[in-house]
XYZ file of C-alpha atoms in Angstrom:
573
model
C 119.626 108.123 111.070
C 118.660 110.547 108.349
C 121.149 111.664 105.689
C 120.772 115.127 104.202
C 122.828 115.923 101.106
C 123.796 119.547 100.444
C 124.506 119.957 96.699
C 126.506 123.131 97.280
C 128.819 121.573 99.811
C 131.187 118.642 99.969
C 129.780 117.546 103.291
C 126.934 115.321 104.306
C 124.902 116.237 107.365
C 123.699 113.390 109.559
C 120.680 114.115 111.731
C 120.647 111.907 114.808
C 117.994 112.459 117.509
C 119.636 111.787 120.857
C 116.230 111.461 122.434
C 112.642 112.218 121.555
C 113.393 115.870 122.096
C 117.118 116.074 121.334
C 119.245 115.680 118.189
C 122.847 115.630 117.186
C 124.253 116.963 113.934
C 127.503 115.623 112.522
C 129.369 116.550 109.354
C 131.651 114.160 107.508
C 133.164 114.080 104.025
C 131.088 112.662 101.207
C 134.157 110.705 100.183
C 134.021 108.771 103.429
C 132.958 105.184 103.208
C 130.491 105.863 106.029
C 128.020 107.889 103.990
C 125.769 105.224 102.576
C 126.429 102.681 105.278
C 124.452 104.888 107.618
C 121.333 103.772 105.842
C 119.356 100.891 107.318
C 120.870 97.433 106.958
C 117.749 96.647 104.936
C 119.669 97.749 101.817
C 122.584 95.368 102.278
C 120.782 92.301 101.023
C 117.982 92.166 98.516
C 115.906 89.736 100.552
C 115.775 92.264 103.375
C 114.819 95.273 101.230
C 111.650 96.934 102.449
C 109.261 98.644 100.107
C 106.505 100.957 101.185
C 102.848 100.094 100.704
C 102.759 102.230 97.576
C 105.703 100.380 96.074
C 108.275 103.101 96.477
C 111.695 102.183 97.910
C 112.418 102.655 101.573
C 113.902 105.872 102.841
C 115.706 104.668 105.932
C 114.589 107.612 108.013
C 112.484 110.649 107.248
C 114.264 113.940 107.843
C 111.270 114.895 109.958
C 111.742 112.060 112.456
C 112.678 113.664 115.688
C 113.552 116.860 113.830
C 110.356 118.870 113.876
C 109.846 121.054 116.902
C 112.998 119.657 118.551
C 116.177 121.596 119.386
C 119.506 120.426 118.036
C 122.059 119.062 120.471
C 125.765 119.736 120.341
C 127.857 118.107 117.620
C 129.175 114.619 118.234
C 131.395 112.205 116.331
C 130.109 109.277 114.286
C 131.984 106.125 115.262
C 132.662 103.471 112.593
C 130.917 100.731 114.601
C 127.718 102.802 114.613
C 127.287 102.737 110.845
C 125.625 99.304 110.841
C 121.979 99.581 111.854
C 119.892 97.589 114.311
C 116.112 97.618 114.685
C 114.734 97.246 118.218
C 110.981 96.717 118.640
C 109.652 97.057 122.191
C 106.104 95.870 122.810
C 104.874 97.735 125.881
C 102.085 95.707 127.452
C 103.606 92.455 126.236
C 101.567 90.247 128.575
C 98.205 91.466 127.204
C 95.928 89.697 124.735
C 96.595 92.087 121.844
C 100.347 91.559 122.084
C 100.021 87.784 122.320
C 97.380 87.316 119.637
C 98.311 89.991 117.112
C 101.581 91.891 117.566
C 104.083 89.084 118.194
C 102.542 86.835 115.477
C 102.664 89.777 113.040
C 106.336 90.393 113.829
C 107.079 86.703 113.280
C 105.231 86.760 109.942
C 107.359 89.716 108.821
C 110.504 87.872 109.873
C 109.333 84.710 108.115
C 108.849 86.604 104.868
C 112.268 88.291 105.133
C 110.778 91.730 105.718
C 112.739 92.524 108.872
C 116.362 93.711 108.703
C 119.222 91.337 109.397
C 119.923 92.919 112.771
C 116.820 93.161 114.936
C 115.742 92.450 118.492
C 112.306 92.326 120.066
C 111.628 93.215 123.686
C 108.510 92.705 125.722
C 107.885 95.192 128.526
C 105.144 94.873 131.146
C 104.568 94.868 134.893
C 104.201 91.090 134.966
C 107.252 89.277 136.323
C 108.601 87.053 133.582
C 111.891 85.656 132.292
C 113.070 85.658 128.684
C 112.245 81.960 128.445
C 108.754 82.468 129.834
C 108.121 85.206 127.282
C 109.311 82.934 124.487
C 107.071 80.143 125.726
C 104.111 82.533 125.802
C 104.839 83.813 122.298
C 105.438 80.352 120.848
C 101.866 79.320 121.650
C 100.505 81.974 119.271
C 102.931 81.562 116.360
C 101.802 79.492 113.402
C 103.301 78.209 110.161
C 100.258 79.467 108.255
C 102.320 81.334 105.654
C 102.498 78.828 102.753
C 103.563 76.162 105.281
C 107.181 75.926 104.178
C 109.267 73.176 105.717
C 111.664 75.485 107.505
C 108.965 77.192 109.564
C 110.015 75.431 112.772
C 113.597 76.594 112.309
C 112.362 80.117 111.627
C 110.368 80.047 114.847
C 113.403 79.047 116.866
C 115.509 81.748 115.241
C 112.813 84.356 115.864
C 112.334 83.412 119.508
C 116.073 83.754 120.135
C 115.685 87.431 119.219
C 112.916 87.947 121.814
C 113.688 89.240 125.319
C 111.754 90.566 128.275
C 112.067 93.317 130.830
C 109.662 93.786 133.715
C 108.959 97.300 134.947
C 106.390 99.880 135.918
C 104.889 101.971 133.129
C 105.657 105.256 134.891
C 109.164 104.433 136.130
C 112.047 106.228 134.452
C 114.432 103.965 136.359
C 112.857 100.841 134.831
C 113.053 102.342 131.350
C 116.696 103.226 131.954
C 117.268 99.533 132.725
C 115.482 98.664 129.467
C 117.758 101.099 127.642
C 120.815 99.313 129.039
C 119.529 95.964 127.774
C 118.697 97.437 124.365
C 122.227 98.823 124.042
C 123.701 95.433 124.898
C 121.696 93.764 122.125
C 122.432 96.570 119.655
C 126.153 95.999 120.135
C 127.225 99.528 119.224
C 125.280 99.528 115.947
C 123.285 102.549 114.871
C 120.026 102.164 116.768
C 116.501 102.513 115.377
C 113.817 101.944 118.009
C 110.094 101.300 117.643
C 107.807 101.246 120.690
C 104.350 99.662 120.368
C 102.017 100.871 123.148
C 99.625 97.965 123.656
C 98.333 99.478 126.895
C 95.300 101.469 128.147
C 95.287 105.091 126.934
C 95.415 106.515 130.456
C 99.066 105.479 130.751
C 100.217 106.447 127.237
C 101.766 109.697 128.398
C 103.614 108.126 131.349
C 105.215 105.547 129.073
C 106.121 108.097 126.399
C 107.661 110.407 129.024
C 109.795 107.618 130.496
C 110.824 106.256 127.109
C 111.643 109.768 125.918
C 113.846 110.550 128.854
C 115.491 107.159 129.316
C 115.097 104.740 126.400
C 115.051 106.660 123.122
C 117.661 106.138 120.431
C 120.656 108.450 120.589
C 121.942 107.626 117.106
C 118.953 106.714 114.907
C 115.200 107.221 114.850
C 112.616 106.531 117.528
C 108.946 105.960 116.703
C 105.911 105.132 118.813
C 102.812 103.225 117.706
C 99.752 104.237 119.716
C 96.816 101.820 119.846
C 93.273 103.200 119.954
C 91.181 104.572 121.628
C 92.566 108.069 121.158
C 90.474 109.737 123.848
C 86.720 109.689 124.458
C 85.774 112.994 122.801
C 87.308 116.102 121.243
C 88.568 117.487 124.547
C 90.232 114.318 125.866
C 91.676 113.505 122.443
C 93.119 117.006 122.132
C 94.632 116.807 125.596
C 96.190 113.418 124.793
C 97.718 114.809 121.599
C 99.112 117.861 123.383
C 100.607 115.662 126.117
C 102.242 113.295 123.630
C 103.710 116.214 121.687
C 105.589 117.378 124.780
C 107.873 114.403 124.166
C 107.298 113.449 120.510
C 107.185 115.211 117.185
C 104.026 114.508 115.172
C 106.156 112.533 112.690
C 107.144 110.111 115.449
C 103.545 109.277 116.450
C 101.899 106.421 114.542
C 98.215 106.204 115.553
C 97.175 102.769 114.440
C 93.730 101.748 113.206
C 94.141 98.146 112.135
C 91.152 98.305 109.778
C 93.141 100.568 107.481
C 95.592 97.706 106.992
C 92.990 95.229 105.772
C 93.366 94.070 102.190
C 89.990 95.255 100.887
C 90.410 98.685 102.481
C 93.849 98.934 100.850
C 92.258 97.933 97.555
C 89.541 100.586 97.812
C 91.595 103.384 96.261
C 93.020 101.019 93.626
C 89.522 99.977 92.618
C 88.397 103.568 92.322
C 91.400 105.414 90.893
C 92.770 102.666 88.647
C 89.553 101.592 86.906
C 87.897 103.955 84.480
C 84.627 102.041 84.743
C 84.156 103.215 88.364
C 85.692 106.676 88.600
C 82.978 108.542 86.586
C 80.251 106.889 88.675
C 81.754 107.911 92.032
C 79.455 110.850 92.810
C 75.944 111.954 93.730
C 74.921 111.715 90.058
C 74.973 107.923 90.081
C 75.176 106.784 93.714
C 71.981 106.733 95.790
C 73.510 105.728 99.143
C 76.676 104.214 100.612
C 76.572 101.809 103.542
C 79.327 100.844 105.963
C 78.281 97.753 107.887
C 80.087 96.130 110.799
C 78.541 93.272 112.747
C 79.791 90.700 115.228
C 77.947 87.527 116.181
C 79.197 87.621 119.784
C 78.792 89.960 122.731
C 81.292 91.562 125.079
C 82.160 88.190 126.681
C 84.088 89.416 129.704
C 85.320 92.653 128.084
C 82.327 94.576 129.343
C 84.411 96.659 131.725
C 86.368 98.189 128.859
C 83.463 98.330 126.440
C 81.074 99.959 128.891
C 83.374 102.970 129.140
C 83.382 103.535 125.376
C 80.410 101.932 123.650
C 79.972 100.920 120.040
C 80.096 104.465 118.622
C 83.554 105.197 120.034
C 84.802 101.634 119.615
C 83.855 101.119 115.962
C 82.103 104.007 114.227
C 84.228 107.031 115.108
C 87.432 105.285 114.023
C 87.146 102.147 111.863
C 84.075 103.048 109.815
C 84.763 106.767 109.599
C 88.301 106.128 108.384
C 86.996 103.842 105.637
C 84.390 106.463 104.717
C 87.099 109.116 104.346
C 89.108 106.872 102.019
C 85.983 106.056 100.036
C 84.806 109.645 99.589
C 88.056 111.595 99.220
C 89.054 113.415 96.059
C 91.918 112.118 93.930
C 95.149 112.915 95.799
C 98.057 114.597 94.038
C 100.166 111.472 94.578
C 100.375 108.359 96.721
C 102.543 110.239 99.182
C 101.268 109.875 102.745
C 100.658 113.576 103.289
C 98.778 113.991 99.990
C 96.422 111.140 100.885
C 95.909 112.297 104.449
C 95.258 115.861 103.271
C 92.356 114.618 101.142
C 90.946 112.557 104.003
C 90.987 115.602 106.282
C 89.106 117.639 103.644
C 86.339 115.031 103.572
C 86.027 114.915 107.351
C 85.892 118.696 107.602
C 83.112 118.741 104.999
C 80.892 116.430 107.049
C 77.974 117.614 109.149
C 77.940 117.068 112.870
C 75.776 114.078 113.726
C 72.328 114.852 115.082
C 70.319 112.699 117.440
C 67.455 112.350 114.958
C 69.857 110.685 112.503
C 71.025 108.052 114.970
C 69.541 104.873 116.437
C 71.185 103.160 119.414
C 70.482 99.682 120.733
C 71.582 97.175 123.349
C 71.324 93.401 123.126
C 69.240 91.453 125.612
C 69.277 87.804 126.596
C 67.850 85.263 124.199
C 67.342 81.493 124.016
C 67.808 79.687 120.746
C 68.213 76.009 119.917
C 68.236 75.061 123.559
C 71.082 77.463 124.283
C 70.760 80.619 126.362
C 72.681 83.771 125.500
C 73.160 86.387 128.208
C 72.190 90.012 127.662
C 74.687 92.851 127.861
C 73.741 93.906 131.394
C 73.892 90.273 132.520
C 77.637 90.292 131.872
C 79.203 90.364 135.362
C 81.667 93.052 134.245
C 78.833 95.422 133.229
C 76.677 97.516 135.624
C 73.074 96.297 135.786
C 71.699 99.718 134.886
C 74.088 100.411 131.982
C 72.648 102.213 128.948
C 75.848 101.946 126.912
C 74.925 101.166 123.270
C 76.101 97.866 121.816
C 74.507 98.801 118.474
C 74.302 102.059 116.546
C 73.085 103.131 113.137
C 73.674 106.608 111.768
C 73.128 108.704 108.650
C 76.024 111.021 107.813
C 76.312 113.648 105.088
C 79.192 115.265 103.239
C 78.453 118.818 102.186
C 80.579 119.146 99.078
C 79.964 119.184 95.341
C 80.614 115.477 94.835
C 78.460 114.052 97.629
C 75.781 116.656 98.391
C 72.578 114.889 99.482
C 73.963 111.329 99.449
C 73.309 109.519 102.760
C 76.315 107.628 104.116
C 74.718 105.028 106.349
C 76.718 103.379 109.128
C 75.674 100.378 111.139
C 77.727 98.624 113.809
C 76.708 96.171 116.481
C 77.547 93.247 118.705
C 75.582 90.022 119.274
C 73.984 90.170 115.820
C 73.052 87.321 113.502
C 76.286 87.289 111.533
C 79.879 88.465 111.471
C 80.793 90.799 108.643
C 82.379 94.083 107.665
C 81.593 95.508 104.252
C 80.999 98.567 102.109
C 77.867 98.604 99.960
C 77.464 101.169 97.191
C 73.850 101.382 96.029
C 73.435 103.057 92.640
C 70.441 105.016 91.465
C 67.569 103.597 89.422
C 67.981 103.472 85.668
C 65.974 106.431 84.280
C 62.981 105.172 82.267
C 63.953 101.533 82.834
C 62.335 99.498 80.046
C 62.391 96.329 82.101
C 60.968 97.511 85.410
C 57.769 95.473 84.893
C 59.821 92.310 84.728
C 60.911 92.918 88.336
C 57.426 93.533 89.680
C 57.066 96.326 92.212
C 60.419 95.901 94.030
C 62.434 98.669 92.412
C 65.376 97.967 94.733
C 66.099 94.861 92.668
C 66.363 96.965 89.539
C 69.362 98.900 90.893
C 73.020 97.946 90.743
C 75.071 97.490 93.895
C 78.837 97.269 94.394
C 79.905 95.357 97.502
C 83.374 95.257 99.047
C 83.464 92.613 101.750
C 86.301 93.415 104.135
C 85.782 90.320 106.305
C 85.273 87.415 106.419
C 85.749 85.757 103.024
C 87.139 88.845 101.316
C 85.362 89.585 98.058
C 84.269 92.247 95.608
C 81.042 91.725 93.719
C 78.818 93.806 91.528
C 75.089 93.114 91.397
C 73.718 93.472 87.889
C 70.393 92.781 86.156
C 70.500 89.789 83.842
C 68.080 87.852 81.628
C 67.293 84.324 82.752
C 67.940 81.918 79.844
C 64.724 80.778 78.169
C 62.035 81.807 75.718
C 60.394 84.274 78.061
C 61.643 87.627 79.291
C 62.414 87.082 82.939
C 65.090 89.082 84.681
C 67.257 88.075 87.578
C 69.765 89.823 89.794
C 73.201 88.251 89.344
C 76.651 88.835 90.777
C 79.940 89.492 89.026
C 82.260 88.046 91.660
C 85.864 88.441 92.677
C 86.303 85.969 95.515
C 89.784 86.427 96.910
C 90.053 82.845 98.197
C 89.576 81.535 94.655
C 91.432 84.187 92.676
C 94.370 84.563 95.082
C 95.056 81.254 96.858
C 97.923 82.672 98.923
C 96.812 83.641 102.388
C 96.141 87.343 102.879
C 98.504 88.997 105.392
C 97.055 90.186 108.667
C 96.427 93.934 108.901
C 98.940 94.274 111.746
C 101.691 92.876 109.519
C 101.194 95.621 106.936
C 100.939 98.390 109.516
C 103.972 97.259 111.511
C 106.008 97.089 108.319
C 104.863 100.577 107.343
C 105.822 101.945 110.771
C 109.278 100.402 110.470
C 109.657 101.963 107.029
C 108.332 105.327 108.127
C 105.385 105.069 105.689
C 102.545 107.056 107.319
C 99.655 107.024 104.864
C 97.686 104.349 106.776
C 98.185 106.075 110.128
C 96.038 108.871 111.509
C 97.349 112.427 111.681
C 96.415 114.677 114.617
C 94.293 117.099 112.563
C 92.509 114.127 111.019
C 91.735 112.843 114.502
C 90.430 116.261 115.563
C 88.132 116.429 112.530
C 86.783 112.942 113.218
C 85.973 113.689 116.841
C 84.252 116.977 115.942
C 81.632 114.985 113.996
C 80.723 112.649 116.860
C 81.429 114.569 120.083
C 78.195 116.657 120.178
C 76.115 113.502 119.636
C 77.964 111.561 122.331
C 77.490 114.366 124.839
C 73.779 114.553 124.059
C 73.321 110.797 124.416
C 75.072 110.785 127.779
C 73.687 113.999 129.243
C 70.090 113.105 128.320
C 70.618 109.467 129.285
C 69.050 108.202 126.058
C 67.915 104.617 126.616
C 68.928 102.215 123.842
C 66.366 100.097 122.011
C 66.664 96.467 123.099
C 67.204 93.709 120.548
C 67.569 89.929 121.061
C 71.021 88.345 121.024
C 71.577 86.902 117.539
C 69.011 89.092 115.766
C 69.447 91.683 113.013
C 69.437 94.534 115.511
C 66.797 97.057 116.613
C 63.852 97.827 114.362
C 64.667 101.538 114.519
C 67.638 101.002 112.204
C 65.296 99.994 109.369
C 63.193 103.118 109.836
C 66.340 105.239 109.751
C 67.359 103.781 106.372
C 63.802 104.157 105.027
C 63.848 107.828 106.088
C 66.499 108.352 103.406
C 64.877 106.072 100.803
C 67.334 103.243 101.373
C 67.306 99.657 102.596
C 70.146 97.952 104.408
C 71.908 95.825 101.816
C 72.811 93.023 104.212
C 69.169 92.066 104.834
C 68.523 90.267 101.555
C 70.460 87.176 102.598
C 71.329 86.356 98.988
C 75.051 87.170 99.142
């Protein structure tokens, strides 16, 4: 429930959305003891205080939640028993792999660290028939005591599982969601209700679920928010239609489009590294940077997920969202503040300054079967869930450009693929050659070794390192390329939180800076949609590459076209 203070009046207005598209406004005296108790129960005990990702204190509810574009309902009365808050998290699609492997463990980790409010309940919702006990058994198999392995972890697990419940229903049934609402009210016990729905389901049923939840299971006294898991459409048209459909039932402020890569520690640290270190900020432009590379590789194939993957491909699955979002954070101008809207405004400016991708700046590939060390690896089309004649890319490399004063002419190279030789995700900033370098003869003819490179390794083994030129000790003048390392595992022994933990906590707090706004999504799709249509309409055949290799040869020619070399090929880091 949001509290709006009017300095010219002795009343406090409480904004309470009665559904996704309804609100109630109540006025009470500021002298009443109810005023500040309407805030989230997070504030009652210090160990349950939530702070946003930028360190600012929690505002229990944004005044925009459920308020924008929604009519006000008639006035109602605030009951004393409703002034204590309860958080209800409903995981829609609770029987799926994402819920089991990521969402429930992330919620437990937040509970373990005391980041959830005192009063909370968790519901699983799916079509699968299941009891509360069966849900708890399923969840318990994925929970771990990884967080500093304190002795009371087993007790914490038991306490957490007691807060978990299940309701079986169809995704498009308002009746089933009304039944869920009844159960939620029973657990909330008359407390002021804040409800978060996590849609861990295919995008083709997003709107059905949102409609049913809006009509039958939204909070009538507090806020309601919905986390939407990617993919957000297949192109500009389908994405726009999805957004318009969701906004029939939700205000933009209630939609949290999640991209879990934005919650990763090194991506979070990207803006800190740039804006909080004078040594980097002056170098962050075309004057000193030759190229920037965003590299994503997996050392496994689709492995039974070919049915899903074949409908989207590597460009939609990785490049248009994960890598492009990181690029926008990397290249944006300094925001006015760390406020969510200020940051997202700058990201949108970057995306709108980018050229549409052209076919000549893209290489697509598909992995084929390969035998190595006596073991045979199946090709993409040999996956039984993939059509034999599929030309869906499992690899793509692209050169993108930002047409603004800071980045004019700098190639931003992206590379993403499955069934490659290694697993990694990293940003590589390659700086220009030193003008008139006195020591270039000491490196021979390989001028690439004479340039500096900043590497941010997102996963695995999180690290930041800067490649510099250094004299090898001795009487002669021999130069070597050395690393200045920040290895997170050595510098910060505490385990790094999972990205879903940070993003779930931000959604609970109402902190939106790591979530994607609708205009940001539109700008992202406008870059890739023409290319995707051309690939599909012309049936461009991907270049084949062996399972476990470095990818198609065409990717190296693409980098060479822009006087660059992929930084992950050296094998020395």
